[in-house]
Amino acid sequence: MASILQASLAAFLLLPVATTMHSDCIFKKEQAMCLEKIQRANDLLGLNDSFSGCPGMWDNLTCWKPARVGEMVLVSCPELFRIFNPDQDMRVVSRNCTEDGWSEPFPHYVDACGFDEYDEYEPGDQDYYYLSVKALYTVGYSTSLVTLTTAMVILCRFRKLHCTRNFIHMNLFVSFMLRAISVFIKDWILYAEQDSNHCFVSTVECKAIMVFFHYCVVSNYFWLFIEGLYLFTLLVETFFPERRYFYWYTIIGWGTPTVCVSVWAMLRLYFDDTGCWDMNDNTALWWVIKGPVVGSIMVNFVLFIGIIVILVQKLQSPDMGGNESSIYLRLARSTLLLIPLFGIHYTVFAFSPENVSKRERLVFELGLGSFQGFVVAVLYCFLNGEVQAEIKRKWRSWKVNRYFAVDFKHRHPSLASSGVNGGTQLSILSKSSSQIRMSGLPADNLAT
């Protein structure tokens, strides 16, 4: 079960194709190929039940062709271990065909292929680890989804908050929400049953789910890039048409992922239409998706550095005032606020070797990354001064209307029962007082 969970988690990362296919699927694929090779060898050599040598066999790790008594067969290390360590391509394991059958492998897989290096954790520990990571990102995405939905309602409800900056925030929120939803759908459909039957599942539905999942992930990265591009443009250019820019931002944020994922899906359909498209055997095809994402991370990191430089220059300006400590404090606060908005934490593992710190990478990118939507919603909605001021204004207005409604009901029960509420009475009183002031204005002028 650990390998199945590992495949489910690895599919969330921009990992190379080799580590995307988990061990169960690799072994099943190798076993099927081995049985075909053995059958072809038997037909070619004309072997039958009376054959006195050693029949071909699959020993759950690698394939052994038929051999005659006294013959020694050499095979390379199993594919799974060559994936993790390409240097093992030159290492071999041998068996002798004796009158009593196949001998034990020499040297043993542990010595020849470093089997114990990849079996560092017991199966129970692996299950616990991957289940813990899955539980962590499930909580993270659920929390982010609820928080982002609330933030979207607030930004859509108050018209005074409608501006280009908040529209970009809202699109980013939607991309985070779609990413969380796609994660839940993917887990529910593809990995609901804890077995490896999905290794050979190849339906239109599961492929469509993977296309939707990749689209949501790539869109999320690109809207993080849009946030950085917008803020950098805002700081560099004094005047620029925000509405026209927002049009191009929308095309880049939603259109570019559509093109990338569509091209990847067509290439998969024609050149690598195997399985449910959750495992990638072709590095070139996978870079159709991974390339733009890594590029957006690189550009966003450059924009982040540029924005920090601009902030340093502005904070050191004599017009800003304050001592040196307050300047660095404001700079540190600005930097910390930009990190989740730009997704700078993705650069930690974006260019590191793929076979280094896999467990730490899963925890960092999945466990902590799943809370990124929650952090962004809190920082740029709930803690935003404009949002708080608008909510307070609406709250005070509601309390005033409620006060007048209760007071009017007690003073004029007959009118209250007739359907005239306090809010209506308040508006009538406001209109009456304004009309009195307008009618009294000429008289005052004449008096003077």
CSV table of C-alpha atoms in Angstrom, one decimal:
chain,number,residue,atom,x,y,z
A,1,MET,CA,0.0,0.0,0.0
A,2,ALA,CA,2.9,2.3,0.6
A,3,SER,CA,4.0,2.3,-3.0
A,4,ILE,CA,0.4,3.2,-4.1
A,5,LEU,CA,0.3,6.1,-1.7
A,6,GLN,CA,3.8,7.1,-2.9
A,7,ALA,CA,2.5,7.2,-6.5
A,8,SER,CA,-0.5,9.3,-5.5
A,9,LEU,CA,1.7,11.8,-3.6
A,10,ALA,CA,4.4,11.9,-6.3
A,11,ALA,CA,1.9,12.8,-9.0
A,12,PHE,CA,1.4,16.2,-7.2
A,13,LEU,CA,5.1,17.1,-7.6
A,14,LEU,CA,6.9,18.1,-10.8
A,15,LEU,CA,9.0,14.9,-10.5
A,16,PRO,CA,10.8,13.3,-13.4
A,17,VAL,CA,9.1,10.4,-15.2
A,18,ALA,CA,11.1,7.7,-13.5
A,19,THR,CA,9.9,8.3,-10.0
A,20,THR,CA,6.3,8.8,-11.0
A,21,MET,CA,5.7,5.1,-11.7
A,22,HIS,CA,5.6,3.3,-8.3
A,23,SER,CA,7.2,0.0,-7.6
A,24,ASP,CA,4.1,-2.2,-7.9
A,25,CYS,CA,3.4,-0.9,-11.4
A,26,ILE,CA,7.1,-1.4,-12.4
A,27,PHE,CA,7.1,-4.9,-11.1
A,28,LYS,CA,3.8,-5.8,-12.8
A,29,LYS,CA,5.0,-4.3,-16.1
A,30,GLU,CA,8.3,-6.2,-15.8
A,31,GLN,CA,6.5,-9.5,-14.9
A,32,ALA,CA,4.3,-9.2,-18.0
A,33,MET,CA,7.3,-8.6,-20.2
A,34,CYS,CA,9.2,-11.5,-18.6
A,35,LEU,CA,6.4,-14.0,-19.2
A,36,GLU,CA,6.2,-12.9,-22.9
A,37,LYS,CA,10.0,-13.3,-23.2
A,38,ILE,CA,9.9,-16.8,-21.6
A,39,GLN,CA,7.1,-17.9,-24.0
A,40,ARG,CA,9.0,-16.6,-27.0
A,41,ALA,CA,12.2,-18.4,-25.8
A,42,ASN,CA,10.3,-21.6,-25.3
A,43,ASP,CA,8.8,-21.4,-28.8
A,44,LEU,CA,12.2,-20.5,-30.4
A,45,LEU,CA,14.2,-23.2,-28.7
A,46,GLY,CA,11.4,-25.8,-29.0
A,47,LEU,CA,11.3,-26.4,-25.3
A,48,ASN,CA,8.6,-28.6,-23.8
A,49,ASP,CA,7.7,-30.3,-20.6
A,50,SER,CA,10.5,-32.9,-21.1
A,51,PHE,CA,13.1,-30.2,-21.1
A,52,SER,CA,15.8,-31.2,-18.6
A,53,GLY,CA,17.2,-27.8,-17.9
A,54,CYS,CA,16.0,-24.9,-15.9
A,55,PRO,CA,12.7,-23.3,-17.1
A,56,GLY,CA,12.5,-19.5,-17.4
A,57,MET,CA,11.1,-17.8,-14.3
A,58,TRP,CA,10.1,-14.5,-12.7
A,59,ASP,CA,11.5,-14.3,-9.2
A,60,ASN,CA,9.5,-11.2,-8.2
A,61,LEU,CA,12.4,-8.9,-9.0
A,62,THR,CA,13.9,-9.8,-12.4
A,63,CYS,CA,13.5,-12.2,-15.3
A,64,TRP,CA,15.5,-15.4,-15.9
A,65,LYS,CA,15.5,-17.0,-19.3
A,66,PRO,CA,15.5,-20.8,-19.8
A,67,ALA,CA,18.9,-22.4,-19.4
A,68,ARG,CA,20.5,-25.8,-19.8
A,69,VAL,CA,22.2,-27.7,-16.9
A,70,GLY,CA,25.7,-26.2,-16.2
A,71,GLU,CA,24.9,-22.9,-17.9
A,72,MET,CA,25.3,-19.6,-15.9
A,73,VAL,CA,22.9,-16.8,-16.7
A,74,LEU,CA,23.7,-13.1,-16.0
A,75,VAL,CA,21.1,-10.4,-15.6
A,76,SER,CA,21.3,-6.7,-14.7
A,77,CYS,CA,19.9,-5.3,-11.5
A,78,PRO,CA,16.1,-4.9,-11.5
A,79,GLU,CA,14.8,-1.8,-13.3
A,80,LEU,CA,13.4,-0.3,-10.1
A,81,PHE,CA,16.9,0.0,-8.6
A,82,ARG,CA,18.5,1.2,-11.8
A,83,ILE,CA,16.0,4.1,-11.8
A,84,PHE,CA,17.2,5.3,-8.4
A,85,ASN,CA,20.8,4.7,-9.1
A,86,PRO,CA,21.9,4.7,-12.8
A,87,ASP,CA,25.4,3.5,-11.8
A,88,GLN,CA,23.8,0.1,-11.2
A,89,ASP,CA,23.4,-0.5,-14.9
A,90,MET,CA,26.9,-2.1,-14.9
A,91,ARG,CA,26.1,-4.4,-11.9
A,92,VAL,CA,24.9,-8.0,-12.6
A,93,VAL,CA,23.5,-10.9,-10.7
A,94,SER,CA,24.0,-14.5,-11.8
A,95,ARG,CA,22.4,-17.9,-11.3
A,96,ASN,CA,23.7,-21.3,-12.2
A,97,CYS,CA,21.4,-23.9,-13.7
A,98,THR,CA,22.0,-27.2,-11.8
A,99,GLU,CA,20.4,-30.6,-11.9
A,100,ASP,CA,18.4,-29.6,-8.9
A,101,GLY,CA,17.2,-26.4,-10.6
A,102,TRP,CA,18.3,-22.7,-10.3
A,103,SER,CA,20.9,-21.8,-7.7
A,104,GLU,CA,20.6,-18.8,-5.4
A,105,PRO,CA,21.4,-15.5,-7.0
A,106,PHE,CA,25.1,-14.5,-6.7
A,107,PRO,CA,25.9,-12.0,-5.5
A,108,HIS,CA,22.7,-11.4,-3.6
A,109,TYR,CA,20.4,-8.5,-4.7
A,110,VAL,CA,21.3,-6.8,-1.4
A,111,ASP,CA,25.0,-6.8,-2.2
A,112,ALA,CA,24.9,-6.3,-5.9
A,113,CYS,CA,22.0,-3.8,-6.3
A,114,GLY,CA,21.9,-2.1,-2.9
A,115,PHE,CA,18.4,-3.4,-2.2
A,116,ASP,CA,18.6,-2.4,1.5
A,117,GLU,CA,19.4,1.2,0.5
A,118,TYR,CA,15.9,1.5,-0.8
A,119,ASP,CA,14.3,-0.6,1.9
A,120,GLU,CA,15.5,1.7,4.7
A,121,TYR,CA,12.0,1.9,6.2
A,122,GLU,CA,9.8,-1.0,7.1
A,123,PRO,CA,6.5,-1.4,5.1
A,124,GLY,CA,4.6,-0.4,8.2
A,125,ASP,CA,6.7,2.7,8.6
A,126,GLN,CA,6.2,3.6,5.0
A,127,ASP,CA,2.4,3.2,5.2
A,128,TYR,CA,2.4,5.4,8.3
A,129,TYR,CA,4.6,8.0,6.7
A,130,TYR,CA,2.6,8.3,3.4
A,131,LEU,CA,-0.7,8.2,5.2
A,132,SER,CA,0.5,11.0,7.5
A,133,VAL,CA,1.5,13.1,4.5
A,134,LYS,CA,-1.9,12.4,2.8
A,135,ALA,CA,-3.8,13.4,6.0
A,136,LEU,CA,-1.7,16.5,6.3
A,137,TYR,CA,-2.3,17.8,2.8
A,138,THR,CA,-6.0,16.8,3.1
A,139,VAL,CA,-6.4,19.0,6.1
A,140,GLY,CA,-4.4,21.7,4.4
A,141,TYR,CA,-6.4,21.7,1.2
A,142,SER,CA,-9.7,21.5,3.1
A,143,THR,CA,-8.7,24.5,5.3
A,144,SER,CA,-7.6,26.4,2.3
A,145,LEU,CA,-10.8,25.7,0.4
A,146,VAL,CA,-13.0,26.9,3.2
A,147,THR,CA,-10.9,30.0,3.8
A,148,LEU,CA,-10.6,30.9,0.1
A,149,THR,CA,-14.4,30.4,-0.5
A,150,THR,CA,-15.1,32.8,2.4
A,151,ALA,CA,-12.6,35.3,1.0
A,152,MET,CA,-14.2,35.1,-2.4
A,153,VAL,CA,-17.6,35.8,-1.0
A,154,ILE,CA,-16.3,38.9,0.8
A,155,LEU,CA,-14.5,40.3,-2.2
A,156,CYS,CA,-17.4,39.7,-4.5
A,157,ARG,CA,-20.0,41.0,-2.0
A,158,PHE,CA,-18.5,44.5,-1.4
A,159,ARG,CA,-18.4,46.6,-4.5
A,160,LYS,CA,-15.9,49.1,-3.0
A,161,LEU,CA,-13.4,46.3,-3.0
A,162,HIS,CA,-13.7,45.8,-6.8
A,163,CYS,CA,-10.4,46.9,-8.3
A,164,THR,CA,-7.7,45.4,-10.6
A,165,ARG,CA,-5.5,44.3,-7.6
A,166,ASN,CA,-8.4,42.5,-5.9
A,167,PHE,CA,-9.5,41.0,-9.2
A,168,ILE,CA,-6.1,39.4,-9.6
A,169,HIS,CA,-6.3,38.2,-6.0
A,170,MET,CA,-9.7,36.7,-6.8
A,171,ASN,CA,-8.3,34.8,-9.8
A,172,LEU,CA,-5.5,33.5,-7.7
A,173,PHE,CA,-8.0,32.4,-5.0
A,174,VAL,CA,-10.0,30.5,-7.7
A,175,SER,CA,-6.9,28.8,-8.9
A,176,PHE,CA,-6.1,27.6,-5.4
A,177,MET,CA,-9.7,26.4,-5.0
A,178,LEU,CA,-9.6,24.5,-8.3
A,179,ARG,CA,-6.2,22.9,-7.3
A,180,ALA,CA,-7.7,21.7,-4.0
A,181,ILE,CA,-10.8,20.4,-5.7
A,182,SER,CA,-8.8,18.6,-8.3
A,183,VAL,CA,-6.7,17.0,-5.6
A,184,PHE,CA,-9.8,15.6,-3.8
A,185,ILE,CA,-11.2,14.3,-7.1
A,186,LYS,CA,-8.0,12.7,-8.1
A,187,ASP,CA,-7.6,10.9,-4.7
A,188,TRP,CA,-11.3,9.9,-4.8
A,189,ILE,CA,-11.3,8.5,-8.3
A,190,LEU,CA,-7.9,7.1,-8.9
A,191,TYR,CA,-6.7,5.9,-5.4
A,192,ALA,CA,-9.8,5.2,-3.5
A,193,GLU,CA,-9.0,1.5,-3.5
A,194,GLN,CA,-5.7,0.6,-1.9
A,195,ASP,CA,-4.6,-1.8,-4.6
A,196,SER,CA,-2.5,-1.6,-7.7
A,197,ASN,CA,-5.3,-2.3,-10.2
A,198,HIS,CA,-5.1,1.3,-11.4
A,199,CYS,CA,-1.7,0.4,-13.0
A,200,PHE,CA,-3.5,-1.0,-16.0
A,201,VAL,CA,-6.6,1.2,-15.9
A,202,SER,CA,-6.9,3.2,-19.2
A,203,THR,CA,-10.3,4.9,-19.4
A,204,VAL,CA,-11.3,8.2,-20.8
A,205,GLU,CA,-12.7,9.3,-17.4
A,206,CYS,CA,-9.4,8.8,-15.5
A,207,LYS,CA,-7.4,10.5,-18.3
A,208,ALA,CA,-9.8,13.5,-18.2
A,209,ILE,CA,-9.3,13.7,-14.5
A,210,MET,CA,-5.5,13.8,-14.9
A,211,VAL,CA,-5.8,16.5,-17.6
A,212,PHE,CA,-8.0,18.6,-15.3
A,213,PHE,CA,-5.6,18.0,-12.4
A,214,HIS,CA,-2.6,19.2,-14.4
A,215,TYR,CA,-4.5,22.2,-15.7
A,216,CYS,CA,-5.4,23.3,-12.2
A,217,VAL,CA,-1.9,22.9,-10.9
A,218,VAL,CA,-0.3,24.8,-13.9
A,219,SER,CA,-3.0,27.6,-13.6
A,220,ASN,CA,-2.1,28.0,-9.9
A,221,TYR,CA,1.6,28.5,-10.7
A,222,PHE,CA,0.8,31.0,-13.5
A,223,TRP,CA,-1.5,33.1,-11.3
A,224,LEU,CA,1.3,33.2,-8.7
A,225,PHE,CA,3.4,34.5,-11.6
A,226,ILE,CA,0.8,37.1,-12.5
A,227,GLU,CA,0.7,38.4,-8.9
A,228,GLY,CA,4.5,39.0,-9.1
A,229,LEU,CA,4.3,40.5,-12.5
A,230,TYR,CA,1.5,42.9,-11.5
A,231,LEU,CA,3.2,44.1,-8.4
A,232,PHE,CA,6.5,44.6,-10.2
A,233,THR,CA,4.8,46.6,-13.0
A,234,LEU,CA,3.0,48.6,-10.3
A,235,LEU,CA,6.3,49.6,-8.7
A,236,VAL,CA,8.2,50.2,-11.9
A,237,GLU,CA,5.7,52.1,-14.0
A,238,THR,CA,4.0,55.3,-12.6
A,239,PHE,CA,1.0,55.2,-15.0
A,240,PHE,CA,-0.3,52.2,-16.8
A,241,PRO,CA,-3.7,51.1,-18.0
A,242,GLU,CA,-4.7,48.5,-15.4
A,243,ARG,CA,-7.8,47.3,-17.1
A,244,ARG,CA,-6.0,46.7,-20.3
A,245,TYR,CA,-3.2,44.9,-18.4
A,246,PHE,CA,-5.8,42.8,-16.6
A,247,TYR,CA,-7.1,41.5,-19.9
A,248,TRP,CA,-3.6,40.2,-20.8
A,249,TYR,CA,-3.1,38.9,-17.3
A,250,THR,CA,-6.3,36.8,-17.7
A,251,ILE,CA,-5.1,35.4,-21.0
A,252,ILE,CA,-1.7,34.5,-19.5
A,253,GLY,CA,-3.2,33.1,-16.3
A,254,TRP,CA,-5.8,30.9,-17.8
A,255,GLY,CA,-4.9,30.7,-21.5
A,256,THR,CA,-1.3,29.6,-21.2
A,257,PRO,CA,-2.0,26.5,-19.0
A,258,THR,CA,-4.8,25.6,-21.4
A,259,VAL,CA,-2.4,25.5,-24.3
A,260,CYS,CA,0.3,23.7,-22.4
A,261,VAL,CA,-2.0,21.0,-21.0
A,262,SER,CA,-3.8,20.6,-24.3
A,263,VAL,CA,-0.5,20.0,-26.2
A,264,TRP,CA,0.6,17.6,-23.5
A,265,ALA,CA,-2.7,15.7,-23.7
A,266,MET,CA,-2.5,15.4,-27.5
A,267,LEU,CA,1.1,14.2,-27.4
A,268,ARG,CA,0.2,11.7,-24.7
A,269,LEU,CA,-2.7,10.5,-26.9
A,270,TYR,CA,-0.6,9.9,-29.9
A,271,PHE,CA,2.8,8.9,-28.5
A,272,ASP,CA,2.3,7.5,-25.0
A,273,ASP,CA,-1.3,6.5,-24.5
A,274,THR,CA,-0.7,4.1,-21.7
A,275,GLY,CA,-2.4,3.7,-18.4
A,276,CYS,CA,-4.3,6.5,-16.8
A,277,TRP,CA,-1.7,9.2,-17.7
A,278,ASP,CA,-0.8,9.4,-14.0
A,279,MET,CA,2.6,7.8,-14.8
A,280,ASN,CA,5.0,9.4,-17.3
A,281,ASP,CA,7.5,7.2,-19.2
A,282,ASN,CA,8.5,10.0,-21.6
A,283,THR,CA,10.7,12.8,-20.3
A,284,ALA,CA,10.2,15.0,-23.3
A,285,LEU,CA,6.4,14.9,-23.1
A,286,TRP,CA,6.5,15.6,-19.3
A,287,TRP,CA,8.6,18.8,-19.9
A,288,VAL,CA,5.7,20.2,-21.9
A,289,ILE,CA,4.1,20.8,-18.6
A,290,LYS,CA,7.1,21.0,-16.3
A,291,GLY,CA,9.0,23.4,-18.5
A,292,PRO,CA,6.5,26.3,-18.3
A,293,VAL,CA,6.0,25.8,-14.5
A,294,VAL,CA,9.7,25.8,-13.8
A,295,GLY,CA,10.0,28.9,-16.1
A,296,SER,CA,7.3,30.7,-14.2
A,297,ILE,CA,9.0,29.9,-10.9
A,298,MET,CA,12.3,31.2,-12.2
A,299,VAL,CA,10.8,34.5,-13.5
A,300,ASN,CA,8.8,35.0,-10.3
A,301,PHE,CA,12.0,34.6,-8.2
A,302,VAL,CA,13.7,37.2,-10.4
A,303,LEU,CA,10.7,39.5,-9.9
A,304,PHE,CA,10.8,38.9,-6.2
A,305,ILE,CA,14.4,40.0,-6.0
A,306,GLY,CA,13.7,43.0,-8.1
A,307,ILE,CA,10.8,44.0,-5.9
A,308,ILE,CA,12.9,43.6,-2.8
A,309,VAL,CA,15.5,45.9,-4.3
A,310,ILE,CA,12.9,48.5,-5.1
A,311,LEU,CA,11.5,48.3,-1.6
A,312,VAL,CA,14.9,48.8,-0.1
A,313,GLN,CA,15.4,51.9,-2.2
A,314,LYS,CA,12.0,53.3,-1.2
A,315,LEU,CA,12.4,52.5,2.5
A,316,GLN,CA,15.9,54.1,2.6
A,317,SER,CA,14.5,57.3,1.0
A,318,PRO,CA,14.6,60.4,3.3
A,319,ASP,CA,10.9,60.9,2.7
A,320,MET,CA,10.0,57.7,4.4
A,321,GLY,CA,11.5,58.8,7.8
A,322,GLY,CA,12.1,56.4,10.7
A,323,ASN,CA,15.3,55.0,12.0
A,324,GLU,CA,17.3,52.1,10.5
A,325,SER,CA,15.8,49.4,12.6
A,326,SER,CA,12.2,50.4,11.6
A,327,ILE,CA,13.3,50.4,8.0
A,328,TYR,CA,14.6,46.8,8.2
A,329,LEU,CA,11.5,45.8,10.1
A,330,ARG,CA,9.2,47.1,7.4
A,331,LEU,CA,11.4,45.4,4.8
A,332,ALA,CA,11.3,42.1,6.6
A,333,ARG,CA,7.5,42.3,6.9
A,334,SER,CA,7.1,43.1,3.3
A,335,THR,CA,9.4,40.2,2.3
A,336,LEU,CA,7.5,37.7,4.4
A,337,LEU,CA,4.2,38.9,3.0
A,338,LEU,CA,5.5,38.4,-0.6
A,339,ILE,CA,6.8,34.9,-0.1
A,340,PRO,CA,3.4,33.1,0.0
A,341,LEU,CA,1.9,35.4,-2.6
A,342,PHE,CA,4.7,34.7,-5.1
A,343,GLY,CA,5.2,31.0,-4.2
A,344,ILE,CA,8.9,31.6,-3.5
A,345,HIS,CA,9.1,28.5,-1.3
A,346,TYR,CA,8.8,26.4,-4.5
A,347,THR,CA,12.3,27.4,-5.5
A,348,VAL,CA,13.7,25.4,-2.6
A,349,PHE,CA,13.3,22.1,-4.6
A,350,ALA,CA,12.6,23.4,-8.1
A,351,PHE,CA,16.2,22.9,-9.2
A,352,SER,CA,17.5,20.3,-6.8
A,353,PRO,CA,18.3,16.7,-8.0
A,354,GLU,CA,15.1,14.7,-8.1
A,355,ASN,CA,16.4,11.8,-6.2
A,356,VAL,CA,17.5,13.9,-3.2
A,357,SER,CA,15.4,14.3,-0.1
A,358,LYS,CA,12.2,12.8,-1.5
A,359,ARG,CA,10.5,12.6,1.9
A,360,GLU,CA,11.4,16.1,2.9
A,361,ARG,CA,10.2,17.3,-0.5
A,362,LEU,CA,6.8,15.6,-0.1
A,363,VAL,CA,6.3,17.1,3.4
A,364,PHE,CA,7.5,20.6,2.2
A,365,GLU,CA,5.6,20.9,-1.1
A,366,LEU,CA,2.5,18.8,-0.2
A,367,GLY,CA,2.1,19.2,3.5
A,368,LEU,CA,3.1,22.8,3.9
A,369,GLY,CA,2.2,23.8,0.3
A,370,SER,CA,-1.4,22.7,0.9
A,371,PHE,CA,-1.8,25.5,3.4
A,372,GLN,CA,-0.6,28.2,1.0
A,373,GLY,CA,-4.1,29.1,-0.1
A,374,PHE,CA,-5.1,29.5,3.5
A,375,VAL,CA,-2.1,31.8,4.2
A,376,VAL,CA,-2.8,33.9,1.1
A,377,ALA,CA,-6.5,34.3,1.9
A,378,VAL,CA,-5.7,35.4,5.5
A,379,LEU,CA,-3.0,37.9,4.5
A,380,TYR,CA,-4.6,39.4,1.5
A,381,CYS,CA,-8.2,39.4,2.5
A,382,PHE,CA,-9.0,38.9,6.2
A,383,LEU,CA,-6.0,41.0,7.4
A,384,ASN,CA,-6.4,43.6,4.6
A,385,GLY,CA,-7.1,47.1,5.9
A,386,GLU,CA,-9.6,47.9,3.1
A,387,VAL,CA,-11.5,44.7,3.7
A,388,GLN,CA,-11.6,45.2,7.5
A,389,ALA,CA,-12.8,48.8,7.1
A,390,GLU,CA,-15.6,47.8,4.7
A,391,ILE,CA,-16.8,44.9,6.9
A,392,LYS,CA,-16.8,47.3,9.9
A,393,ARG,CA,-18.8,49.9,7.9
A,394,LYS,CA,-21.3,47.3,6.9
A,395,TRP,CA,-21.5,46.0,10.5
A,396,ARG,CA,-22.1,49.5,11.9
A,397,SER,CA,-24.8,50.1,9.2
A,398,TRP,CA,-26.5,46.9,10.1
A,399,LYS,CA,-26.4,47.7,13.8
A,400,VAL,CA,-27.9,51.2,13.2
A,401,ASN,CA,-30.7,49.8,11.0
A,402,ARG,CA,-31.4,47.2,13.6
A,403,TYR,CA,-31.5,49.8,16.4
A,404,PHE,CA,-34.0,52.0,14.5
A,405,ALA,CA,-36.1,48.9,13.6
A,406,VAL,CA,-36.4,47.9,17.3
A,407,ASP,CA,-36.9,51.4,18.5
A,408,PHE,CA,-39.6,52.2,15.8
A,409,LYS,CA,-41.4,48.9,16.6
A,410,HIS,CA,-41.7,49.9,20.3
A,411,ARG,CA,-42.7,53.5,19.6
A,412,HIS,CA,-45.2,52.9,16.8
A,413,PRO,CA,-46.5,49.3,17.1
A,414,SER,CA,-49.4,50.1,14.7
A,415,LEU,CA,-47.1,51.1,11.9
A,416,ALA,CA,-44.7,48.3,12.6
A,417,SER,CA,-47.5,45.8,12.3
A,418,SER,CA,-48.6,47.3,9.0
A,419,GLY,CA,-45.3,46.3,7.4
A,420,VAL,CA,-43.2,49.5,7.7
A,421,ASN,CA,-39.8,48.5,9.1
A,422,GLY,CA,-37.1,50.5,10.8
A,423,GLY,CA,-35.0,50.7,7.7
A,424,THR,CA,-37.8,52.1,5.6
A,425,GLN,CA,-38.6,54.6,8.4
A,426,LEU,CA,-35.0,55.6,8.6
A,427,SER,CA,-34.8,56.3,4.9
A,428,ILE,CA,-38.1,58.3,5.1
A,429,LEU,CA,-36.7,60.4,7.9
A,430,SER,CA,-33.5,61.0,6.0
A,431,LYS,CA,-35.4,62.1,2.9
A,432,SER,CA,-37.7,64.3,5.0
A,433,SER,CA,-34.8,66.1,6.8
A,434,SER,CA,-33.0,66.7,3.5
A,435,GLN,CA,-36.2,68.1,1.9
A,436,ILE,CA,-36.7,70.4,4.9
A,437,ARG,CA,-33.1,71.7,4.6
A,438,MET,CA,-33.5,72.3,0.9
A,439,SER,CA,-36.8,74.2,1.4
A,440,GLY,CA,-35.4,76.2,4.2
A,441,LEU,CA,-32.3,77.3,2.4
A,442,PRO,CA,-33.9,80.2,0.3
A,443,ALA,CA,-35.6,81.6,3.4
A,444,ASP,CA,-32.2,81.7,5.2
A,445,ASN,CA,-30.6,83.4,2.2
A,446,LEU,CA,-33.4,86.0,2.1
A,447,ALA,CA,-33.1,86.7,5.8
A,448,THR,CA,-29.4,87.5,5.4
